[in-house]
Coordinates of C-alpha atoms and ligand atoms in Angstrom, one line a residue:
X1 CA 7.9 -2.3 259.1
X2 CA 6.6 -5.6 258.6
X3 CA 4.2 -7.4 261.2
X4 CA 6.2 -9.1 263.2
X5 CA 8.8 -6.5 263.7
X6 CA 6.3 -3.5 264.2
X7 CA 7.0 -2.6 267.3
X8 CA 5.0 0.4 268.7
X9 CA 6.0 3.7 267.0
X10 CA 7.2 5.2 270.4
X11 CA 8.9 2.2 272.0
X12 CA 12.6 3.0 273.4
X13 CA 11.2 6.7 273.4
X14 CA 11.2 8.5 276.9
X15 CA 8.5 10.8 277.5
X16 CA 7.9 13.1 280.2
X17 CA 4.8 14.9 281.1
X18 CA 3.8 17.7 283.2
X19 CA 0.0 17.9 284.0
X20 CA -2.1 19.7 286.5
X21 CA -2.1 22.9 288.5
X22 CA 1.0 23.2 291.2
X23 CA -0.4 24.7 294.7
X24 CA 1.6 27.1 296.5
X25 CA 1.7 27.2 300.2
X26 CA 0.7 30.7 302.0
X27 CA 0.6 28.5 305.3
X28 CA -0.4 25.5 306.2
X29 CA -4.0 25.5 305.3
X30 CA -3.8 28.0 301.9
X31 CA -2.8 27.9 298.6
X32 CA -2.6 29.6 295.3
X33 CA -3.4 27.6 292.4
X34 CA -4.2 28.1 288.9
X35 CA -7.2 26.2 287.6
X36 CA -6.4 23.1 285.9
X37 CA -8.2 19.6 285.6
X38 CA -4.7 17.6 284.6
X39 CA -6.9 16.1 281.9
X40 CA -5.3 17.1 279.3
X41 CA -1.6 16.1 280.4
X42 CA -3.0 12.9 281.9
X43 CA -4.5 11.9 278.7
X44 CA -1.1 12.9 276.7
X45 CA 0.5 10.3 278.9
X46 CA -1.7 7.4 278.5
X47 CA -1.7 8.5 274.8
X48 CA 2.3 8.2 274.9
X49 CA 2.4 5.4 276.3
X50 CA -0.5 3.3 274.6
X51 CA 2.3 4.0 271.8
X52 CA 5.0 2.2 273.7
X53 CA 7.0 5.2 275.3
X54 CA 8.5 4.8 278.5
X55 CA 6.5 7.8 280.3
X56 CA 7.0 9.4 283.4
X57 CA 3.6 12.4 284.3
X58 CA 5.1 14.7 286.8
X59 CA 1.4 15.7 288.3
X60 CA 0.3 18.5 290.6
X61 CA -2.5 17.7 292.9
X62 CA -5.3 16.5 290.7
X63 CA -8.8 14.5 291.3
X64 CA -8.3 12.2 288.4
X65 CA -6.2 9.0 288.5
X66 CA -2.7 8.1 287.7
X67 CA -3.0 6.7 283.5
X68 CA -2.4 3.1 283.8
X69 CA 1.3 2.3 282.0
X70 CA 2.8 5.2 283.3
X71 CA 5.1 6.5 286.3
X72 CA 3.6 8.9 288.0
X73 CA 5.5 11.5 290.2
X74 CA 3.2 13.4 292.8
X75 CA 4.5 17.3 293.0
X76 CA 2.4 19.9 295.1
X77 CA 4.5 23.1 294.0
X78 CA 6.5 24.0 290.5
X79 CA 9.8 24.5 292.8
X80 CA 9.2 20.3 293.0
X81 CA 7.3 19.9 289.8
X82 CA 10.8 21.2 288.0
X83 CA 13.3 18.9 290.6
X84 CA 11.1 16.0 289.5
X85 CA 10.9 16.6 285.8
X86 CA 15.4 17.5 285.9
X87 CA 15.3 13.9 288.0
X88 CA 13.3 12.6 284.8
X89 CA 15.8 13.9 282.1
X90 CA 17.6 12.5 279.5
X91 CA 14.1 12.0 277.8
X92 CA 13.2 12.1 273.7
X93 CA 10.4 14.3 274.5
X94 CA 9.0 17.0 277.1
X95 CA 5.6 17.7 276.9
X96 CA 4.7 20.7 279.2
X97 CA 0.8 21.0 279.7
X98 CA 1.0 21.8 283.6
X99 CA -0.8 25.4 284.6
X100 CA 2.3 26.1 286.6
X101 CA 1.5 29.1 289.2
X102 CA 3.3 31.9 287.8
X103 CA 4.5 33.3 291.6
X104 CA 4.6 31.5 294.9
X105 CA 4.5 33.7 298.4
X106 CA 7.8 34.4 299.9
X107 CA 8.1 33.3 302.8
X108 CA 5.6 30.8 303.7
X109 CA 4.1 31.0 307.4
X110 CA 5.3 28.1 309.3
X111 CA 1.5 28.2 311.3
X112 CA -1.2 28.8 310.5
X113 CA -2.3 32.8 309.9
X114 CA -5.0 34.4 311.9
X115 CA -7.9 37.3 311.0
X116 CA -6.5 40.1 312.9
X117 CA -8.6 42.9 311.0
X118 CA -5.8 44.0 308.8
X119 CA -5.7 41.6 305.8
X120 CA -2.6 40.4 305.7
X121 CA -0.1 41.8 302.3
X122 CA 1.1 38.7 300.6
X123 CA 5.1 39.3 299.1
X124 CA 4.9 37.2 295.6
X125 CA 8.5 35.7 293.9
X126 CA 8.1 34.3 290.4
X127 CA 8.4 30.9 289.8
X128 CA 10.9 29.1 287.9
X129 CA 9.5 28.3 284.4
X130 CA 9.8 24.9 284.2
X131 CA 9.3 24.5 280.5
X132 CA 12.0 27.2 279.6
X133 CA 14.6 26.1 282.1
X134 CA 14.3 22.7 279.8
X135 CA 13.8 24.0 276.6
X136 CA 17.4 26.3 276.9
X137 CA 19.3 23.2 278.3
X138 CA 22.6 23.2 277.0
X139 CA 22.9 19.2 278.5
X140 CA 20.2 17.0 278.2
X141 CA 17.6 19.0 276.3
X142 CA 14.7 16.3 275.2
X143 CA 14.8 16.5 271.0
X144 CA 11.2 17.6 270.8
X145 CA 10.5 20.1 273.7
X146 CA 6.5 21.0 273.5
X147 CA 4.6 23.6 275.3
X148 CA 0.9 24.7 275.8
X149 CA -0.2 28.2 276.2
X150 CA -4.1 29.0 277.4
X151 CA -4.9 32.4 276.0
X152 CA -7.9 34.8 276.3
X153 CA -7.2 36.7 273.2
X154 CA -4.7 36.5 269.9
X155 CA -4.2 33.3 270.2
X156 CA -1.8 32.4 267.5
X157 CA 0.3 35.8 267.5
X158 CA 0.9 35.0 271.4
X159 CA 1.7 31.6 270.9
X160 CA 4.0 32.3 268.4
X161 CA 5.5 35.2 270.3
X162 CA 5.8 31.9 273.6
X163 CA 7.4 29.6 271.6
X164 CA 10.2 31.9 270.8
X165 CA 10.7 33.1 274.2
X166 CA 10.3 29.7 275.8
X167 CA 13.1 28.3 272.9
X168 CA 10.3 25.3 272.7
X169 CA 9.9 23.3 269.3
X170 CA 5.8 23.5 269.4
X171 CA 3.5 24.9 271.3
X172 CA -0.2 23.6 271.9
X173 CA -2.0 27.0 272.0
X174 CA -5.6 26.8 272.8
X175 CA -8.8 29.7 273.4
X176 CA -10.1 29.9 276.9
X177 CA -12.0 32.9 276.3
X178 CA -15.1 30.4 276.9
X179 CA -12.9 28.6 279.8
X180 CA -15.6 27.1 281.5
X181 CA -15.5 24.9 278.7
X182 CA -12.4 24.2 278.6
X183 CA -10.9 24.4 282.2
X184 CA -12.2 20.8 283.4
X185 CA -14.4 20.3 280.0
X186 CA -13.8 17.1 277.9
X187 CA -12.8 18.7 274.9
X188 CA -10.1 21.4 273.6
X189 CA -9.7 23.5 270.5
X190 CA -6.4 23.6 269.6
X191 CA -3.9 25.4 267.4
X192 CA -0.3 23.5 267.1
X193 CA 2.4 26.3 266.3
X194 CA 5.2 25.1 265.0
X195 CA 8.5 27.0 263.8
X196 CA 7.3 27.2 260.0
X197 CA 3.4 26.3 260.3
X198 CA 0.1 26.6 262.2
X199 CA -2.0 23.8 262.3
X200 CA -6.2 24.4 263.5
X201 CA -7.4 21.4 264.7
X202 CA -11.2 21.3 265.1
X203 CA -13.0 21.1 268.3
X204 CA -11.9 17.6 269.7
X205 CA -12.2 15.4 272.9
X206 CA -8.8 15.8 275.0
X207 CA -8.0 12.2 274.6
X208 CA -8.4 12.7 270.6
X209 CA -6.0 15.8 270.6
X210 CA -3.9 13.9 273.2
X211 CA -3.9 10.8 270.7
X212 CA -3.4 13.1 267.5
X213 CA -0.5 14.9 269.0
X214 CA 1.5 11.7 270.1
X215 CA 0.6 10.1 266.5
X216 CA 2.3 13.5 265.1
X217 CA 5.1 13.6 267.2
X218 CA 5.8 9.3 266.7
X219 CA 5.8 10.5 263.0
X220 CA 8.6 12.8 263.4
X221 CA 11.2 9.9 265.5
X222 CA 10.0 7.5 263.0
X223 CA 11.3 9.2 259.8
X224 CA 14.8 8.8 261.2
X225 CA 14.4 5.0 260.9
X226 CA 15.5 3.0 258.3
Ligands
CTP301 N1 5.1 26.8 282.2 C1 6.1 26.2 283.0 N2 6.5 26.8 284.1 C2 6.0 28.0 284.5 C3 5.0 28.6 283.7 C4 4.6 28.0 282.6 O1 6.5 25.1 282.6 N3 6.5 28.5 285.7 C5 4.7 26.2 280.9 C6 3.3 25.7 280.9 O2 3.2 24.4 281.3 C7 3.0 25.9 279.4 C8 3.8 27.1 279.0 O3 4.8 27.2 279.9 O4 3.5 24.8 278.7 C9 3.1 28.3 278.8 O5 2.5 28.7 280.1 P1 1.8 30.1 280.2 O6 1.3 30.3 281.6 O7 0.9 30.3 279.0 O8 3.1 31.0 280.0 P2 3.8 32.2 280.8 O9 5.2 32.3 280.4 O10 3.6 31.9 282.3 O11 3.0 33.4 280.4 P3 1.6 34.2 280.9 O12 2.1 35.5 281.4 O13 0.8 34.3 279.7 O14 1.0 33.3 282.0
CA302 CA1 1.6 31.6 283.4

């Protein structure tokens, strides 16, 4: 494109983003949650839309702020974090770096609970997987559906083995063997799994592998432009 035409490589492109841990009530003071800074999936955002996408973050409860240029939807649990990211749809891309609790308690107590000497058993349901339920859309499925996937060991063979069962396009797999590094660190090691290749990025800043992985993925919508 020539200068004056050159728009921004994502511009016209929706984008939506899930970042952050959910929290899942077990009354009205507790929670289970999964340990995630949102950095990552906040930074993805900005990174989007510094490239001109239209981007809305659907965010758990994090301790960073909202990325300027962005709509951000608040969610406490992934029950809501999935409504808000359905409400969000039709998008061009879904990028899925939230650490979703797996299971929420069944039947949450309405006050709050109190020590009795018997701890109290806890009945777990799983949680809707947000990222599958849009990935295996028949309607409305973004074209470019990308997941991430924290592992402790085999890294690649499991993200592989996700990306098929999740019917995503890519997924983000990174090592957290060393998590305190990681989990609320600035920077991520990352391996992009795609259908035919596996890509090792070195050891970057989030907002670098946030910035590389928009740049890839405005490559891909561009080559269908004249
Ligand atoms: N994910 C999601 N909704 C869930 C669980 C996970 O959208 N309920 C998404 C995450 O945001 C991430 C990907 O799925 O993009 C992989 O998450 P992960 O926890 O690694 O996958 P699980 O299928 O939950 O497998 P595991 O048993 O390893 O936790
Ligand atoms: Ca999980």
């Amino acid at each position: 494109a020539g200068q004056a035409g050159a728009a921004l490589p994502l511009a016209g492109r929706r984008v939506v983003v899930t970042s952050g841990p959910t929290h899942e009530p077990i009354d009205p003071v507790r929670y289970i949650a999964n340990r995630s800074s949102g950095r990552q999936g906040h930074a993805i955002a900005a990174a989007a839309a510094a490239l001109g996408a239209e981007v809305v973050l659907v965010s758990g409860p994090v301790s960073i702020p909202d990325p300027a240029g962005v709509t951000v939807r608040h969610v406490e649990t992934a029950v809501e974090m999935l409504a808000a990211v359905e409400a969000a749809l039709p998008a061009d891309v879904g990028i899925f770096t939230a650490a979703v609790a797996d299971w929420r308690v069944a039947g949450e107590a309405s006050q709050k609970m109190k020590k009795t000497g018997a701890a109290p058993k806890l009945a777990l349901v799983e949680n809707p997987d947000i990222l599958a339920t849009v990935a295996k859309r028949a309607v409305d499925r973004p074209r470019l559906v990308v997941g991430f996937a924290a592992e402790t060991e085999n890294v690649v063979a499991y993200a592989k083995a996700k990306r098929q069962r999740k019917g995503c396009d890519w997924i983000i797999a990174n090592d957290v063997s060393h998590a305190t590094g990681i989990m609320g660190g600035d920077n991520n090691t990352v391996h992009v799994v795609t259908a035919d290749t596996v890509e090792d990025w070195p050891d970057l800043p989030k907002t670098e592998v946030a910035a590389r992985l928009v740049a890839r993925i405005a490559r891909l919508f561009q080559e269908d432009r004249p």
